[in-house]
PDB file of C-alpha atoms in Angstrom:
ATOM      1  CA  MET A   1      -0.107   0.101  -0.272  1.00  0.00           C
ATOM      2  CA  THR A   2       1.180   3.395  -0.749  1.00  0.00           C
ATOM      3  CA  ASP A   3       1.470   6.455   1.640  1.00  0.00           C
ATOM      4  CA  ARG A   4      -1.854   7.941   0.165  1.00  0.00           C
ATOM      5  CA  GLU A   5      -3.578   4.587   0.328  1.00  0.00           C
ATOM      6  CA  ILE A   6      -2.802   4.198   3.826  1.00  0.00           C
ATOM      7  CA  LYS A   7      -4.183   7.968   4.405  1.00  0.00           C
ATOM      8  CA  ASN A   8      -6.974   7.418   2.677  1.00  0.00           C
ATOM      9  CA  LYS A   9      -7.768   4.150   4.715  1.00  0.00           C
ATOM     10  CA  GLN A  10      -7.372   6.030   7.993  1.00  0.00           C
ATOM     11  CA  ILE A  11      -9.610   8.692   6.922  1.00  0.00           C
ATOM     12  CA  LYS A  12     -12.445   6.348   5.699  1.00  0.00           C
ATOM     13  CA  ASP A  13     -12.129   4.406   8.977  1.00  0.00           C
ATOM     14  CA  SER A  14     -12.444   7.884  11.074  1.00  0.00           C
ATOM     15  CA  LEU A  15     -15.316   8.691   9.034  1.00  0.00           C
ATOM     16  CA  ALA A  16     -17.228   5.498   9.624  1.00  0.00           C
ATOM     17  CA  LYS A  17     -16.281   5.526  13.388  1.00  0.00           C
ATOM     18  CA  THR A  18     -17.753   9.325  13.497  1.00  0.00           C
ATOM     19  CA  ARG A  19     -20.917   8.083  11.592  1.00  0.00           C
ATOM     20  CA  GLU A  20     -21.572   5.319  14.436  1.00  0.00           C
ATOM     21  CA  LYS A  21     -21.007   7.726  17.126  1.00  0.00           C
ATOM     22  CA  ARG A  22     -23.135  10.230  15.585  1.00  0.00           C
ATOM     23  CA  LYS A  23     -26.349   8.042  15.839  1.00  0.00           C
ATOM     24  CA  THR A  24     -26.323   7.990  19.586  1.00  0.00           C
ATOM     25  CA  GLN A  25     -26.064  11.764  19.679  1.00  0.00           C
ATOM     26  CA  ARG A  26     -28.331  14.772  19.527  1.00  0.00           C
ATOM     27  CA  CYS A  27     -27.679  17.726  17.190  1.00  0.00           C
ATOM     28  CA  LEU A  28     -27.514  21.278  18.180  1.00  0.00           C
ATOM     29  CA  VAL A  29     -26.915  24.501  15.940  1.00  0.00           C
ATOM     30  CA  PHE A  30     -25.883  27.695  17.615  1.00  0.00           C
ATOM     31  CA  GLU A  31     -25.779  31.057  15.853  1.00  0.00           C
ATOM     32  CA  LEU A  32     -23.078  33.129  17.066  1.00  0.00           C
ATOM     33  CA  LYS A  33     -22.948  36.725  16.164  1.00  0.00           C
ATOM     34  CA  LEU A  34     -19.782  38.433  15.183  1.00  0.00           C
ATOM     35  CA  ASP A  35     -18.838  41.885  16.828  1.00  0.00           C
ATOM     36  CA  SER A  36     -18.140  44.040  13.726  1.00  0.00           C
ATOM     37  CA  SER A  37     -17.167  46.909  16.006  1.00  0.00           C
ATOM     38  CA  HIS A  38     -13.969  45.275  16.906  1.00  0.00           C
ATOM     39  CA  PHE A  39     -13.042  44.287  13.109  1.00  0.00           C
ATOM     40  CA  ASN A  40      -9.689  46.024  12.033  1.00  0.00           C
ATOM     41  CA  LEU A  41     -10.048  47.394   8.287  1.00  0.00           C
ATOM     42  CA  LYS A  42      -8.298  44.236   7.020  1.00  0.00           C
ATOM     43  CA  THR A  43     -10.599  41.756   8.569  1.00  0.00           C
ATOM     44  CA  LYS A  44     -13.801  43.803   7.344  1.00  0.00           C
ATOM     45  CA  GLU A  45     -12.443  43.741   3.449  1.00  0.00           C
ATOM     46  CA  THR A  46     -11.433  39.970   3.785  1.00  0.00           C
ATOM     47  CA  LEU A  47     -14.907  39.070   5.017  1.00  0.00           C
ATOM     48  CA  LYS A  48     -16.744  41.199   2.379  1.00  0.00           C
ATOM     49  CA  MET A  49     -14.581  39.897  -0.276  1.00  0.00           C
ATOM     50  CA  MET A  50     -14.950  36.159   0.733  1.00  0.00           C
ATOM     51  CA  PHE A  51     -18.390  36.277   0.018  1.00  0.00           C
ATOM     52  CA  VAL A  52     -17.806  38.686  -3.292  1.00  0.00           C
ATOM     53  CA  GLU A  53     -15.099  36.019  -4.736  1.00  0.00           C
ATOM     54  CA  ALA A  54     -17.469  32.869  -3.316  1.00  0.00           C
ATOM     55  CA  LYS A  55     -20.368  34.322  -5.626  1.00  0.00           C
ATOM     56  CA  TRP A  56     -17.695  34.638  -8.652  1.00  0.00           C
ATOM     57  CA  LEU A  57     -16.675  31.364  -8.290  1.00  0.00           C
ATOM     58  CA  TYR A  58     -20.449  29.817  -7.977  1.00  0.00           C
ATOM     59  CA  ASN A  59     -21.195  31.540 -11.011  1.00  0.00           C
ATOM     60  CA  PHE A  60     -18.012  30.694 -12.864  1.00  0.00           C
ATOM     61  CA  TYR A  61     -18.700  27.090 -12.314  1.00  0.00           C
ATOM     62  CA  LEU A  62     -22.173  27.272 -13.293  1.00  0.00           C
ATOM     63  CA  SER A  63     -20.996  28.647 -16.502  1.00  0.00           C
ATOM     64  CA  GLN A  64     -18.873  25.947 -17.504  1.00  0.00           C
ATOM     65  CA  GLU A  65     -19.723  22.900 -19.968  1.00  0.00           C
ATOM     66  CA  ASP A  66     -19.188  20.156 -17.673  1.00  0.00           C
ATOM     67  CA  ILE A  67     -19.443  20.844 -14.216  1.00  0.00           C
ATOM     68  CA  PHE A  68     -18.444  17.821 -12.472  1.00  0.00           C
ATOM     69  CA  LYS A  69     -15.089  17.653 -14.530  1.00  0.00           C
ATOM     70  CA  LEU A  70     -13.626  20.890 -13.258  1.00  0.00           C
ATOM     71  CA  ASP A  71     -10.740  21.852 -11.011  1.00  0.00           C
ATOM     72  CA  CYS A  72     -11.283  23.433  -7.956  1.00  0.00           C
ATOM     73  CA  LYS A  73      -8.036  24.654  -7.378  1.00  0.00           C
ATOM     74  CA  ILE A  74      -8.269  27.756  -9.834  1.00  0.00           C
ATOM     75  CA  ASN A  75      -7.066  31.033  -8.442  1.00  0.00           C
ATOM     76  CA  LYS A  76      -8.702  33.376 -11.868  1.00  0.00           C
ATOM     77  CA  VAL A  77     -12.324  33.195 -13.075  1.00  0.00           C
ATOM     78  CA  THR A  78     -14.190  35.035 -15.720  1.00  0.00           C
ATOM     79  CA  ARG A  79     -17.041  36.896 -14.317  1.00  0.00           C
ATOM     80  CA  LYS A  80     -19.541  39.540 -15.571  1.00  0.00           C
ATOM     81  CA  ASP A  81     -19.172  43.508 -14.890  1.00  0.00           C
ATOM     82  CA  LYS A  82     -22.271  45.356 -14.340  1.00  0.00           C
ATOM     83  CA  ASP A  83     -22.404  46.019 -18.172  1.00  0.00           C
ATOM     84  CA  GLY A  84     -22.450  42.480 -18.872  1.00  0.00           C
ATOM     85  CA  ASN A  85     -18.669  42.486 -19.955  1.00  0.00           C
ATOM     86  CA  ASP A  86     -16.216  39.514 -19.391  1.00  0.00           C
ATOM     87  CA  VAL A  87     -13.946  40.506 -16.692  1.00  0.00           C
ATOM     88  CA  GLU A  88     -10.901  38.142 -15.670  1.00  0.00           C
ATOM     89  CA  SER A  89     -10.602  38.586 -11.513  1.00  0.00           C
ATOM     90  CA  GLU A  90      -8.013  36.944  -9.258  1.00  0.00           C
ATOM     91  CA  LEU A  91      -9.327  35.193  -6.306  1.00  0.00           C
ATOM     92  CA  LYS A  92      -7.083  36.715  -3.512  1.00  0.00           C
ATOM     93  CA  TYR A  93      -9.096  36.436  -0.443  1.00  0.00           C
ATOM     94  CA  LEU A  94     -11.015  32.976  -0.698  1.00  0.00           C
ATOM     95  CA  PRO A  95      -8.841  30.019   0.859  1.00  0.00           C
ATOM     96  CA  ALA A  96      -8.441  26.593  -1.082  1.00  0.00           C
ATOM     97  CA  LYS A  97     -10.768  24.870   1.643  1.00  0.00           C
ATOM     98  CA  TYR A  98     -13.670  27.461   0.921  1.00  0.00           C
ATOM     99  CA  LYS A  99     -13.288  27.169  -2.961  1.00  0.00           C
ATOM    100  CA  SER A 100     -13.763  23.318  -2.908  1.00  0.00           C
ATOM    101  CA  SER A 101     -16.722  23.994  -0.645  1.00  0.00           C
ATOM    102  CA  VAL A 102     -18.226  26.087  -3.149  1.00  0.00           C
ATOM    103  CA  TYR A 103     -18.020  23.418  -5.795  1.00  0.00           C
ATOM    104  CA  GLU A 104     -19.305  21.032  -3.230  1.00  0.00           C
ATOM    105  CA  VAL A 105     -22.416  23.171  -2.510  1.00  0.00           C
ATOM    106  CA  LEU A 106     -23.115  23.245  -6.682  1.00  0.00           C
ATOM    107  CA  LYS A 107     -22.505  19.616  -7.032  1.00  0.00           C
ATOM    108  CA  ASN A 108     -24.997  18.879  -4.434  1.00  0.00           C
ATOM    109  CA  SER A 109     -27.492  21.119  -5.696  1.00  0.00           C
ATOM    110  CA  ILE A 110     -27.482  19.343  -9.382  1.00  0.00           C
ATOM    111  CA  LYS A 111     -27.683  16.189  -7.452  1.00  0.00           C
ATOM    112  CA  ALA A 112     -30.677  17.000  -5.599  1.00  0.00           C
ATOM    113  CA  LEU A 113     -32.451  18.160  -8.708  1.00  0.00           C
ATOM    114  CA  SER A 114     -31.255  15.335 -10.645  1.00  0.00           C
ATOM    115  CA  SER A 115     -33.209  12.964  -7.898  1.00  0.00           C
ATOM    116  CA  THR A 116     -35.858  15.151  -7.912  1.00  0.00           C
ATOM    117  CA  LYS A 117     -36.414  14.998 -11.743  1.00  0.00           C
ATOM    118  CA  LYS A 118     -36.112  11.045 -11.414  1.00  0.00           C
ATOM    119  CA  LYS A 119     -38.857  11.027  -8.953  1.00  0.00           C
ATOM    120  CA  GLY A 120     -41.433  12.542 -11.973  1.00  0.00           C
ATOM    121  CA  LYS A 121     -41.254  16.025 -10.757  1.00  0.00           C
ATOM    122  CA  LYS A 122     -40.742  19.229 -12.843  1.00  0.00           C
ATOM    123  CA  VAL A 123     -37.311  20.921 -12.291  1.00  0.00           C
ATOM    124  CA  GLY A 124     -35.481  23.787 -13.673  1.00  0.00           C
ATOM    125  CA  ARG A 125     -32.114  24.908 -13.704  1.00  0.00           C
ATOM    126  CA  LEU A 126     -29.655  26.400 -11.573  1.00  0.00           C
ATOM    127  CA  LYS A 127     -29.692  30.169 -11.858  1.00  0.00           C
ATOM    128  CA  PHE A 128     -26.853  32.213 -11.396  1.00  0.00           C
ATOM    129  CA  LYS A 129     -26.274  33.987  -7.971  1.00  0.00           C
ATOM    130  CA  SER A 130     -26.252  37.803  -7.251  1.00  0.00           C
ATOM    131  CA  GLN A 131     -25.377  37.175  -3.754  1.00  0.00           C
ATOM    132  CA  TYR A 132     -23.817  34.482  -2.081  1.00  0.00           C
ATOM    133  CA  ASN A 133     -24.467  34.622   1.684  1.00  0.00           C
ATOM    134  CA  SER A 134     -23.179  31.174   2.984  1.00  0.00           C
ATOM    135  CA  ILE A 135     -19.739  29.803   3.426  1.00  0.00           C
ATOM    136  CA  ASP A 136     -19.148  26.154   4.697  1.00  0.00           C
ATOM    137  CA  LEU A 137     -16.519  25.762   7.243  1.00  0.00           C
ATOM    138  CA  ASN A 138     -16.243  22.183   7.540  1.00  0.00           C
ATOM    139  CA  GLN A 139     -13.330  21.201   9.752  1.00  0.00           C
ATOM    140  CA  TYR A 140     -13.043  22.200  13.181  1.00  0.00           C
ATOM    141  CA  ASN A 141      -9.345  23.244  14.337  1.00  0.00           C
ATOM    142  CA  ASN A 142      -8.661  23.536  10.356  1.00  0.00           C
ATOM    143  CA  THR A 143     -11.414  26.093   9.033  1.00  0.00           C
ATOM    144  CA  HIS A 144     -12.629  27.379  12.459  1.00  0.00           C
ATOM    145  CA  LYS A 145     -11.903  27.093  15.903  1.00  0.00           C
ATOM    146  CA  ILE A 146     -12.818  28.588  19.458  1.00  0.00           C
ATOM    147  CA  VAL A 147      -9.607  30.174  20.858  1.00  0.00           C
ATOM    148  CA  SER A 148     -11.081  31.713  24.113  1.00  0.00           C
ATOM    149  CA  LYS A 149     -14.251  32.414  25.555  1.00  0.00           C
ATOM    150  CA  ASN A 150     -15.531  35.227  23.508  1.00  0.00           C
ATOM    151  CA  LYS A 151     -13.303  34.763  20.494  1.00  0.00           C
ATOM    152  CA  ILE A 152     -13.055  32.480  17.551  1.00  0.00           C
ATOM    153  CA  LYS A 153     -10.690  32.158  14.534  1.00  0.00           C
ATOM    154  CA  ILE A 154     -11.810  31.484  10.931  1.00  0.00           C
ATOM    155  CA  ALA A 155      -9.224  30.507   8.435  1.00  0.00           C
ATOM    156  CA  GLY A 156      -8.530  33.028   5.959  1.00  0.00           C
ATOM    157  CA  ILE A 157      -8.955  35.770   8.423  1.00  0.00           C
ATOM    158  CA  LYS A 158      -5.670  36.774  10.213  1.00  0.00           C
ATOM    159  CA  GLN A 159      -7.599  38.239  13.623  1.00  0.00           C
ATOM    160  CA  HIS A 160      -9.508  36.464  16.084  1.00  0.00           C
ATOM    161  CA  LEU A 161     -13.145  37.282  15.667  1.00  0.00           C
ATOM    162  CA  ARG A 162     -14.990  38.343  18.783  1.00  0.00           C
ATOM    163  CA  VAL A 163     -18.352  36.798  18.793  1.00  0.00           C
ATOM    164  CA  PHE A 164     -21.747  36.735  20.912  1.00  0.00           C
ATOM    165  CA  GLY A 165     -23.260  33.606  21.988  1.00  0.00           C
ATOM    166  CA  LEU A 166     -20.309  31.120  22.936  1.00  0.00           C
ATOM    167  CA  GLU A 167     -21.343  31.132  26.638  1.00  0.00           C
ATOM    168  CA  GLN A 168     -24.185  28.355  25.074  1.00  0.00           C
ATOM    169  CA  ILE A 169     -21.395  26.326  23.862  1.00  0.00           C
ATOM    170  CA  LYS A 170     -21.002  23.589  26.811  1.00  0.00           C
ATOM    171  CA  PRO A 171     -17.568  21.805  27.671  1.00  0.00           C
ATOM    172  CA  GLU A 172     -19.066  18.484  27.051  1.00  0.00           C
ATOM    173  CA  TYR A 173     -20.372  19.357  23.221  1.00  0.00           C
ATOM    174  CA  GLU A 174     -18.399  18.066  20.525  1.00  0.00           C
ATOM    175  CA  ILE A 175     -17.996  20.963  17.966  1.00  0.00           C
ATOM    176  CA  ALA A 176     -18.440  19.780  14.348  1.00  0.00           C
ATOM    177  CA  ASN A 177     -18.624  21.815  10.984  1.00  0.00           C
ATOM    178  CA  ALA A 178     -20.041  25.334  10.744  1.00  0.00           C
ATOM    179  CA  LYS A 179     -21.248  28.025   8.255  1.00  0.00           C
ATOM    180  CA  LEU A 180     -20.116  31.416   7.826  1.00  0.00           C
ATOM    181  CA  VAL A 181     -23.380  33.635   7.199  1.00  0.00           C
ATOM    182  CA  LYS A 182     -23.741  37.216   5.738  1.00  0.00           C
ATOM    183  CA  LYS A 183     -27.071  38.806   6.859  1.00  0.00           C
ATOM    184  CA  ALA A 184     -28.427  42.535   6.468  1.00  0.00           C
ATOM    185  CA  SER A 185     -27.872  42.569  10.317  1.00  0.00           C
ATOM    186  CA  GLY A 186     -23.832  41.429   9.984  1.00  0.00           C
ATOM    187  CA  TYR A 187     -21.983  38.389   9.930  1.00  0.00           C
ATOM    188  CA  TYR A 188     -22.840  35.130  11.790  1.00  0.00           C
ATOM    189  CA  VAL A 189     -21.211  31.632  12.682  1.00  0.00           C
ATOM    190  CA  LYS A 190     -23.716  28.799  12.649  1.00  0.00           C
ATOM    191  CA  LEU A 191     -22.053  26.234  14.672  1.00  0.00           C
ATOM    192  CA  THR A 192     -23.262  22.673  14.468  1.00  0.00           C
ATOM    193  CA  CYS A 193     -22.673  20.993  17.810  1.00  0.00           C
ATOM    194  CA  PHE A 194     -23.349  17.151  18.963  1.00  0.00           C
TER     195      PHE A 194
END
């Protein structure tokens, strides 16, 4: 067995154990509001641009011929400007983990439409997004982490972010994935615990 095959087997075994453990646990989701009054200028710009670049990337993937044969490790996309002209833009703010997350969301949406169509229901096409409001943070300690009683760390943002609501998370909870969400009232992290 090669090193890669050994690692893949370890990941597969770990996932199987986690699935088995989750059958006996209860899932809870906590919404934590990011305290924007403590953001520095770089953090404000990074958060804003992460969602903009996620939208560009989603729309770029959707515009391709065969979505299931794309490379999710791209650094440039072709997008439309406000006048409808093609513009090439570099992805500077969106980390690789989030790029693959955007790609997975799109693929899962297509698979869901396909299974709905197979059930005999009428389905349409996926549409281009004018806003992208949710980025998956799917690996605790890698994409997101609680660093103190009122601060979290999110991959791609250098500053530790102050949040409201962390007191809801009890020490016995096992933290899983999360979503970084943009709303009109600010930025939130929806944290899944078991």
